[in-house]
Structure formats: C-alpha cells, structure tokens
CSV table of C-alpha atoms in Angstrom, one decimal:
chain,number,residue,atom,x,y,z
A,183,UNK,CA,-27.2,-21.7,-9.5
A,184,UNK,CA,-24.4,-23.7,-11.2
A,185,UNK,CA,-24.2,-24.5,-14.9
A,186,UNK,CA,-26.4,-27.6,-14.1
A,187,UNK,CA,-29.1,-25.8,-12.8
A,188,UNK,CA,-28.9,-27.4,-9.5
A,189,UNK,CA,-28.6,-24.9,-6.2
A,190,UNK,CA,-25.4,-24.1,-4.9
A,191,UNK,CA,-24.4,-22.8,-1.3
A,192,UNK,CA,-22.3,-19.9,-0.6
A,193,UNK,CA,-19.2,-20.7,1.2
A,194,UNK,CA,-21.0,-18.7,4.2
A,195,UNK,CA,-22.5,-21.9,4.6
A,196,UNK,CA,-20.0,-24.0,6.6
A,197,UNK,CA,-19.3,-20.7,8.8
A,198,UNK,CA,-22.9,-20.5,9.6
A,199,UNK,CA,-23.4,-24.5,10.1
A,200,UNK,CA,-20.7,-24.5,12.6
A,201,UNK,CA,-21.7,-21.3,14.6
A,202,UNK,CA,-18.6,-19.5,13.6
A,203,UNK,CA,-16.4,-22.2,14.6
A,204,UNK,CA,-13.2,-23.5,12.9
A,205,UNK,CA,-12.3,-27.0,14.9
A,206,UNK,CA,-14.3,-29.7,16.6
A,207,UNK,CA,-14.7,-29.4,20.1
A,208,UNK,CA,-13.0,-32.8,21.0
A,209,UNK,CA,-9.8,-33.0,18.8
A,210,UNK,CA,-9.3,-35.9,19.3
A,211,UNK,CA,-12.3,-36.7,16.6
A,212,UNK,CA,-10.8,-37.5,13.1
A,213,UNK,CA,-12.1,-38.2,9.4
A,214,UNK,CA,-11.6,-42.1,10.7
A,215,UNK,CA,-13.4,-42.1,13.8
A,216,UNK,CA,-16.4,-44.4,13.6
A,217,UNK,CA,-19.5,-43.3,14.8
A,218,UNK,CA,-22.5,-44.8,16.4
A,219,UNK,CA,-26.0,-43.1,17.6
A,220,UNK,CA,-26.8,-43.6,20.9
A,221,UNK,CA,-30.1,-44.5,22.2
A,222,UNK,CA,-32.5,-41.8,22.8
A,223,UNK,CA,-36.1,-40.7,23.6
A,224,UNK,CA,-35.5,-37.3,24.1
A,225,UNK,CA,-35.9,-35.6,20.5
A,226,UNK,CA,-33.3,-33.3,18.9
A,227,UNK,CA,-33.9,-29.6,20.0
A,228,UNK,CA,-36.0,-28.0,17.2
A,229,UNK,CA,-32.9,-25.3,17.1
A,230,UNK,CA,-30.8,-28.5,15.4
A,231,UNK,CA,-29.9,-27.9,11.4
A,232,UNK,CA,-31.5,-30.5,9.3
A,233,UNK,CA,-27.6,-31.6,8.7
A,234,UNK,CA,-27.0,-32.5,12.4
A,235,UNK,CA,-30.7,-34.3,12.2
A,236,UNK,CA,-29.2,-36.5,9.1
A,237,UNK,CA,-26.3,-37.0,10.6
A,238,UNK,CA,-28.0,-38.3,13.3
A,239,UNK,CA,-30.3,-40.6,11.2
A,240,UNK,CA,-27.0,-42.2,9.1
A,241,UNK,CA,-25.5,-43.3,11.8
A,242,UNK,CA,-28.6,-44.9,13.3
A,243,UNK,CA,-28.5,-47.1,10.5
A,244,UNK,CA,-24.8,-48.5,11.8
A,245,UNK,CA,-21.3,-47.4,11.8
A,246,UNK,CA,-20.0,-45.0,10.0
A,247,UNK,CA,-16.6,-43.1,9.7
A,248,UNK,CA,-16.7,-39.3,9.8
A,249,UNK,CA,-15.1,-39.3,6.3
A,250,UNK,CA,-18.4,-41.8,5.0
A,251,UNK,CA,-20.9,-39.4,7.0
A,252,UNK,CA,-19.2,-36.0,5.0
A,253,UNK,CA,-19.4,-37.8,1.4
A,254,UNK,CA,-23.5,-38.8,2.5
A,255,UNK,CA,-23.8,-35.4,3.7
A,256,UNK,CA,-21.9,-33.7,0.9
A,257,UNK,CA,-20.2,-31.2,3.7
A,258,UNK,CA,-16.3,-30.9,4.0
A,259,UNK,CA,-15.5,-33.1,6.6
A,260,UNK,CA,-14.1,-30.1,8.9
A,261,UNK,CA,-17.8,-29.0,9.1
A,262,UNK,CA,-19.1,-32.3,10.0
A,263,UNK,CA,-16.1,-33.0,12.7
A,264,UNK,CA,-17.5,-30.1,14.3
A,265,UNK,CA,-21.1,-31.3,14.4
A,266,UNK,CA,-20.1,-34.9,15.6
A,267,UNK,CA,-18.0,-33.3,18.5
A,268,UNK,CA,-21.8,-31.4,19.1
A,269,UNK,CA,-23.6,-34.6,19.0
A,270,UNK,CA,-20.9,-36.2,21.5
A,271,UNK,CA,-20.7,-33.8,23.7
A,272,UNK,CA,-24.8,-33.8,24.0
A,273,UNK,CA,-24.7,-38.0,24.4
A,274,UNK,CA,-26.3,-38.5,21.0
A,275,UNK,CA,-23.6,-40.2,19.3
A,276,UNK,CA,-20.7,-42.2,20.2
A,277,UNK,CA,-17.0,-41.9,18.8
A,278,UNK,CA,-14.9,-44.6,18.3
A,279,UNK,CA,-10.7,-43.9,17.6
A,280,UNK,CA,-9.2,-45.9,15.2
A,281,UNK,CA,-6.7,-48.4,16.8
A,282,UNK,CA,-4.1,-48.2,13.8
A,283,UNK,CA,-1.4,-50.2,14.2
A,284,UNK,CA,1.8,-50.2,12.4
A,285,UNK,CA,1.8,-53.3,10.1
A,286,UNK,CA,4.3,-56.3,10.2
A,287,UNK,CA,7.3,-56.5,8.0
A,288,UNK,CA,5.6,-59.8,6.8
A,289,UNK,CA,2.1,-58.3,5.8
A,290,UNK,CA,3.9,-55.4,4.0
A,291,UNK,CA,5.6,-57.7,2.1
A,292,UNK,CA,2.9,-60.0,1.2
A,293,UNK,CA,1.1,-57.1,-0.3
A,294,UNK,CA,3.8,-56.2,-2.5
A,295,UNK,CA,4.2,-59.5,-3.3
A,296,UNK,CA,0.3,-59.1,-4.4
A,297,UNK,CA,0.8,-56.0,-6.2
A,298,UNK,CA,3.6,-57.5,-8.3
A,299,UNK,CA,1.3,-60.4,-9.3
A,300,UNK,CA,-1.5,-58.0,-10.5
C-alpha cells in the first residue's frame, strides 16, 4: 500500500495485462489515434480483463484518443496501445490516424502574434 493507504500494483502488472507483450500489434496505433466502439451483440469473452471491458465501455460513450483512454484508465499508454490493437484486431473498436498536417506560415504566425499579446 502507498503512504495514502490506497492499493498499489506491482509493475508485474502491465507485463501480465499485455500477455507478456511489449508493442501493439498494429503499429501503426499511436497515443493520438481516436477510437470508436464498434457495434456489437456478441459479448466480450469472459477471459477479457476488466481493463479491456472499460476500455470498451469509454469509448462507447464517443471518441476518444488512446492518450484520453490511458489517463481514464490510469495505465501507461504502451499497455493500452496494446489492448486497443486487441480490440481492433477482434472488430470491437475502430482506429482512426490522425491526419496531421503541417501548418501554414500564416497560422504559425498568427499564433505568435497571439502569444505576444497575452
């Protein structure tokens, strides 16, 4: 227990969450790829940790970034890339890349401008 009082995990925790593994299974998901839940009526395996069940239930509720699902689901977000590539790969959520784009001279200097003013 911490100094608080309030349970801690081991950091066997994240090894055993992931099944041992140290990278998603798609790399191509990030800490900004947005997340929705798909659509389903066939329930979650009862093998499924409770974390992959919330994460399953937050993004239900809308989109959400895989940073915003970590912070909810107080996990480092390596551990929760890896159990969004699980829920991808099984059709139960949906990624969505982020289509940054480099910004315009103009709008770089317009928030400068902004930041001066401040």
């Amino acid at each position: 227990m911490s100094e608080s009082g309030e349970y801690r995990d081991t950091p066997l925790r994240p090894y055993v969450l992931t099944g041992g593994r140290a990278g998603p299974s798609d790399p191509r998901v990030g800490v900004d790829t947005l997340l929705t839940a798909n659509d389903s009526e066939t329930p979650l395996p009862l093998t499924a940790s409770p974390q992959t069940r919330a994460l399953l239930r937050l993004c239900g509720g809308g989109v959400l970034s895989v940073a915003e699902a970590a912070a909810h689901l107080d996990l480092p977000i390596s551990v929760v890339r890896i159990l969004v590539g699980d829920l991808v790969a099984a059709g139960r959520l949906q990624a969505h890349a982020g289509s940054f784009t480099d910004p315009s001279l103009e709008l770089l200097k317009e928030v400068l401008d902004g930041l001066r003013d401040l």
